[in-house]
CSV table of C-alpha atoms in Angstrom, one decimal:
chain,number,residue,atom,x,y,z
B,85,ASP,CA,83.8,15.2,30.4
B,86,THR,CA,84.5,12.6,27.8
B,87,GLY,CA,81.2,10.9,28.0
B,88,VAL,CA,80.5,7.2,28.6
B,89,SER,CA,83.1,5.0,27.1
B,90,GLN,CA,82.8,1.3,26.2
B,91,ASP,CA,85.5,-1.2,25.3
B,92,PRO,CA,85.7,-3.0,23.0
B,93,ARG,CA,83.4,-1.6,20.3
B,94,HIS,CA,83.2,-5.0,18.6
B,95,LYS,CA,83.8,-8.5,19.7
B,96,ILE,CA,83.6,-11.7,17.7
B,97,THR,CA,83.8,-14.9,19.8
B,98,LYS,CA,83.3,-18.6,19.3
B,99,ARG,CA,80.4,-20.2,21.0
B,100,GLY,CA,81.4,-21.4,24.5
B,101,GLN,CA,84.0,-18.8,25.1
B,102,ASN,CA,83.9,-16.2,27.8
B,103,VAL,CA,83.9,-12.5,27.1
B,104,THR,CA,84.2,-9.4,29.2
B,105,PHE,CA,83.1,-5.8,28.3
B,106,ARG,CA,84.1,-2.7,30.1
B,107,CYS,CA,82.2,0.6,30.7
B,108,ASP,CA,83.6,3.8,32.0
B,109,PRO,CA,80.8,6.2,33.0
B,110,ILE,CA,80.9,9.9,33.2
B,111,SER,CA,83.0,10.6,36.3
B,112,GLU,CA,80.5,12.2,38.6
B,113,HIS,CA,77.7,9.8,37.8
B,114,ASN,CA,76.9,7.4,40.6
B,115,ARG,CA,74.4,5.2,38.6
B,116,LEU,CA,75.4,2.9,35.9
B,117,TYR,CA,73.1,0.7,33.7
B,118,TRP,CA,73.6,-2.1,31.3
B,119,TYR,CA,71.2,-2.7,28.5
B,120,ARG,CA,71.1,-5.3,25.7
B,121,GLN,CA,69.8,-4.5,22.2
B,122,THR,CA,69.0,-7.1,19.5
B,123,LEU,CA,68.5,-6.2,15.9
B,124,GLY,CA,65.3,-4.3,15.3
B,125,GLN,CA,64.4,-4.0,19.0
B,126,GLY,CA,64.7,-1.3,21.6
B,127,PRO,CA,67.3,-1.7,24.4
B,128,GLU,CA,66.3,-4.0,27.2
B,129,PHE,CA,67.4,-3.4,30.8
B,130,LEU,CA,69.8,-5.9,32.2
B,131,THR,CA,71.1,-4.5,35.5
B,132,TYR,CA,72.1,-1.3,37.3
B,133,PHE,CA,74.5,-0.1,40.0
B,134,GLN,CA,74.4,2.7,42.4
B,135,ASN,CA,78.0,3.3,43.3
B,136,GLU,CA,79.4,-0.2,43.8
B,137,ALA,CA,76.1,-1.8,44.8
B,138,GLN,CA,74.3,-3.8,42.2
B,139,LEU,CA,70.7,-3.0,43.1
B,140,GLU,CA,68.7,-4.8,40.4
B,141,LYS,CA,69.1,-7.6,37.9
B,142,SER,CA,66.6,-8.4,35.1
B,143,ARG,CA,65.5,-11.9,34.6
B,144,LEU,CA,67.2,-11.5,31.2
B,145,LEU,CA,70.5,-11.7,33.1
B,146,SER,CA,71.0,-15.5,33.2
B,147,ASP,CA,73.5,-17.2,35.5
B,148,ARG,CA,76.0,-17.0,32.7
B,149,PHE,CA,76.0,-13.2,33.0
B,150,SER,CA,77.8,-11.3,35.8
B,151,ALA,CA,78.4,-7.6,36.3
B,152,GLU,CA,80.6,-5.8,38.7
B,153,ARG,CA,81.5,-2.2,39.6
B,154,PRO,CA,84.2,-2.8,42.2
B,155,LYS,CA,85.0,0.8,43.2
B,156,GLY,CA,82.0,2.6,42.0
B,157,SER,CA,83.7,3.8,38.9
B,158,PHE,CA,84.1,1.6,35.8
B,159,SER,CA,82.0,-1.6,35.4
B,160,THR,CA,82.5,-4.9,33.7
B,161,LEU,CA,79.9,-7.3,32.2
B,162,GLU,CA,81.1,-10.9,31.7
B,163,ILE,CA,79.3,-13.5,29.7
B,164,GLN,CA,80.4,-17.1,30.3
B,165,ARG,CA,80.0,-19.9,27.9
B,166,THR,CA,78.6,-17.7,25.2
B,167,GLU,CA,75.7,-18.8,23.0
B,168,GLN,CA,74.6,-17.6,19.6
B,169,GLY,CA,71.6,-16.0,21.3
B,170,ASP,CA,73.9,-13.7,23.2
B,171,SER,CA,74.8,-11.9,19.9
B,172,ALA,CA,73.6,-8.3,20.5
B,173,MET,CA,74.7,-4.8,21.2
B,174,TYR,CA,75.5,-4.2,24.8
B,175,LEU,CA,74.9,-0.7,25.9
B,176,CYS,CA,76.1,1.1,29.0
B,177,ALA,CA,74.6,4.2,30.4
B,178,SER,CA,75.2,6.4,33.4
B,179,SER,CA,73.3,9.1,35.3
B,180,THR,CA,73.4,11.0,38.5
B,181,TRP,CA,70.6,10.4,41.0
B,182,THR,CA,69.3,13.7,42.2
B,183,GLY,CA,65.7,13.2,41.4
B,184,ILE,CA,65.0,12.3,37.8
B,185,THR,CA,67.7,12.9,35.3
B,186,GLU,CA,68.5,11.6,31.9
B,187,ALA,CA,70.9,8.7,31.2
B,188,PHE,CA,73.9,9.2,28.9
B,189,PHE,CA,74.7,6.2,26.7
B,190,GLY,CA,78.0,4.9,25.5
B,191,GLN,CA,78.6,3.7,21.9
B,192,GLY,CA,78.0,0.1,22.8
B,193,THR,CA,79.8,-3.1,22.3
B,194,ARG,CA,78.6,-5.3,19.4
B,195,LEU,CA,79.0,-9.0,20.3
B,196,THR,CA,78.8,-11.6,17.6
B,197,VAL,CA,78.9,-15.2,18.7
B,198,VAL,CA,79.9,-17.7,15.9
Y,275,ALA,CA,53.4,-3.3,33.9
Y,276,GLN,CA,55.0,-0.2,32.3
Y,277,SER,CA,55.3,-0.3,28.5
Y,278,VAL,CA,56.0,1.9,25.5
Y,279,THR,CA,54.6,1.4,22.1
Y,280,GLN,CA,55.8,2.9,18.9
Y,281,PRO,CA,53.2,1.8,16.3
Y,282,ASP,CA,55.3,2.6,13.2
Y,283,ILE,CA,58.3,0.3,12.6
Y,284,HIS,CA,59.5,2.2,9.5
Y,285,ILE,CA,58.6,5.6,8.1
Y,286,THR,CA,59.9,7.2,4.9
Y,287,VAL,CA,59.6,10.9,4.4
Y,288,SER,CA,60.9,13.3,1.7
Y,289,GLU,CA,63.6,15.7,2.6
Y,290,GLY,CA,62.0,19.0,3.7
Y,291,ALA,CA,58.7,17.4,4.6
Y,292,SER,CA,57.3,17.4,8.2
Y,293,LEU,CA,57.7,14.4,10.5
Y,294,GLU,CA,55.7,12.9,13.3
Y,295,LEU,CA,56.7,9.8,15.1
Y,296,ARG,CA,54.2,8.3,17.5
Y,297,CYS,CA,54.7,7.0,21.0
Y,298,ASN,CA,52.2,5.7,23.5
Y,299,TYR,CA,53.0,4.7,27.0
Y,300,SER,CA,51.4,2.7,29.7
Y,301,TYR,CA,52.4,3.9,33.2
Y,302,GLY,CA,50.4,4.3,36.4
Y,303,ALA,CA,52.1,7.4,37.8
Y,304,THR,CA,53.4,10.6,36.3
Y,305,PRO,CA,55.6,9.5,33.4
Y,306,TYR,CA,59.0,10.9,32.7
Y,307,LEU,CA,59.5,10.5,29.0
Y,308,PHE,CA,62.4,10.6,26.6
Y,309,TRP,CA,63.2,10.4,22.9
Y,310,TYR,CA,66.5,9.0,21.9
Y,311,VAL,CA,68.1,8.7,18.4
Y,312,GLN,CA,70.5,6.0,17.3
Y,313,SER,CA,72.6,6.1,14.1
Y,314,PRO,CA,73.7,2.7,12.7
Y,315,GLY,CA,76.2,0.9,15.0
Y,316,GLN,CA,76.1,3.8,17.5
Y,317,GLY,CA,74.9,4.4,21.0
Y,318,LEU,CA,71.8,6.5,21.8
Y,319,GLN,CA,71.7,10.3,21.9
Y,320,LEU,CA,69.1,12.1,23.9
Y,321,LEU,CA,66.9,14.3,21.7
Y,322,LEU,CA,64.6,15.7,24.4
Y,323,LYS,CA,62.9,14.9,27.7
Y,324,TYR,CA,59.7,15.6,29.5
Y,325,PHE,CA,59.6,15.6,33.3
Y,326,SER,CA,56.9,18.2,34.1
Y,327,GLY,CA,55.5,21.6,33.3
Y,328,ASP,CA,55.0,22.7,29.7
Y,329,THR,CA,53.7,19.8,27.7
Y,330,LEU,CA,55.5,21.0,24.5
Y,331,VAL,CA,59.2,20.4,24.9
Y,332,GLN,CA,61.9,21.5,22.6
Y,333,GLY,CA,65.0,19.3,21.9
Y,334,ILE,CA,68.1,19.3,19.8
Y,335,LYS,CA,68.3,19.3,16.1
Y,336,GLY,CA,65.0,21.1,15.7
Y,337,PHE,CA,62.9,18.3,17.2
Y,338,GLU,CA,60.0,18.9,19.6
Y,339,ALA,CA,57.5,16.6,21.3
Y,340,GLU,CA,54.1,17.0,22.9
Y,341,PHE,CA,53.0,15.2,26.0
Y,342,LYS,CA,49.3,14.5,26.0
Y,343,ARG,CA,48.2,12.8,29.2
Y,344,SER,CA,44.6,12.1,28.0
Y,345,GLN,CA,46.0,10.1,25.1
Y,346,SER,CA,49.0,8.6,26.9
Y,347,SER,CA,51.1,9.9,24.1
Y,348,PHE,CA,54.4,11.7,23.6
Y,349,ASN,CA,54.8,12.2,19.8
Y,350,LEU,CA,58.0,13.5,18.3
Y,351,ARG,CA,57.8,16.1,15.5
Y,352,LYS,CA,60.0,18.1,13.2
Y,353,PRO,CA,58.7,20.7,10.7
Y,354,SER,CA,61.3,20.0,8.0
Y,355,VAL,CA,63.3,16.8,7.8
Y,356,HIS,CA,67.0,16.8,6.7
Y,357,TRP,CA,68.7,13.8,5.1
Y,358,SER,CA,70.9,13.5,8.2
Y,359,ASP,CA,67.9,12.8,10.3
Y,360,ALA,CA,67.7,9.3,8.9
Y,361,ALA,CA,68.2,7.0,11.9
Y,362,GLU,CA,66.4,4.9,14.5
Y,363,TYR,CA,64.3,6.7,17.0
Y,364,PHE,CA,63.3,5.4,20.4
Y,365,CYS,CA,60.8,6.6,22.9
Y,366,ALA,CA,61.3,5.6,26.5
Y,367,VAL,CA,59.8,6.0,29.9
Y,368,VAL,CA,61.8,6.0,33.2
Y,369,VAL,CA,60.5,3.9,36.0
Y,370,TYR,CA,61.0,6.3,38.9
Y,371,ASN,CA,60.5,3.8,41.7
Y,372,GLN,CA,62.7,1.1,40.1
Y,373,GLY,CA,66.1,2.7,40.1
Y,374,GLY,CA,65.5,5.0,37.1
Y,375,LYS,CA,65.8,2.2,34.5
Y,376,LEU,CA,64.4,3.0,31.1
Y,377,ILE,CA,61.7,1.1,29.3
Y,378,PHE,CA,62.1,1.5,25.6
Y,379,GLY,CA,59.7,1.2,22.7
Y,380,GLN,CA,60.6,-1.0,19.7
Y,381,GLY,CA,61.9,2.0,17.8
Y,382,THR,CA,60.9,3.6,14.5
Y,383,GLU,CA,63.3,3.6,11.6
Y,384,LEU,CA,63.3,6.8,9.6
Y,385,SER,CA,64.3,6.9,6.0
Y,386,VAL,CA,64.6,10.2,4.2
Y,387,LYS,CA,64.1,10.5,0.4
Y,388,PRO,CA,66.0,13.1,-1.5
């Protein structure tokens, strides 16, 4: 068990460019979550998957954001036409779903839009 | 709507002193509560969790938390703080009927004086 892995750890991009982040959850976890954290704030829920199905999207997830989990394993989060307001830490978490269990977080991807 | 409030944005304590971080939640059903810790630029690490049973829960690194339903609180405590405890602490509640997503408080930044 290597934990939740996110790649890249840091990304600097110019405004208007597209970026994609990857998350590899703990292997036996069937739930995967994406959160966004801005400076001085707690993480905010963006979306989650159960296996390959995306079951909920927050209203924070504008049309420029898309997430996939094609085979129920790793997930990608893409942001199109990045804006400065997208600068944040993007956190991925995974959990099993046998009742209530805790979520395990990755190290996050720090996005800076210049 | 569910919410979590951490009234203290920043707390400074002396090394060796006791610590209490406050957390209040608003949730209509039985809450499932967590404390996470985040070091600068890192992901979140679970300190402890409350699902049911004994209202005093023990966690890692010598932390404990007490669930008080009458006060809608879940305060985190440590009898003697170490310099390595300096970090950001987040209280969270899991929304059981909404896919297990977490609602986080704003966080409390802990500084430790030598």
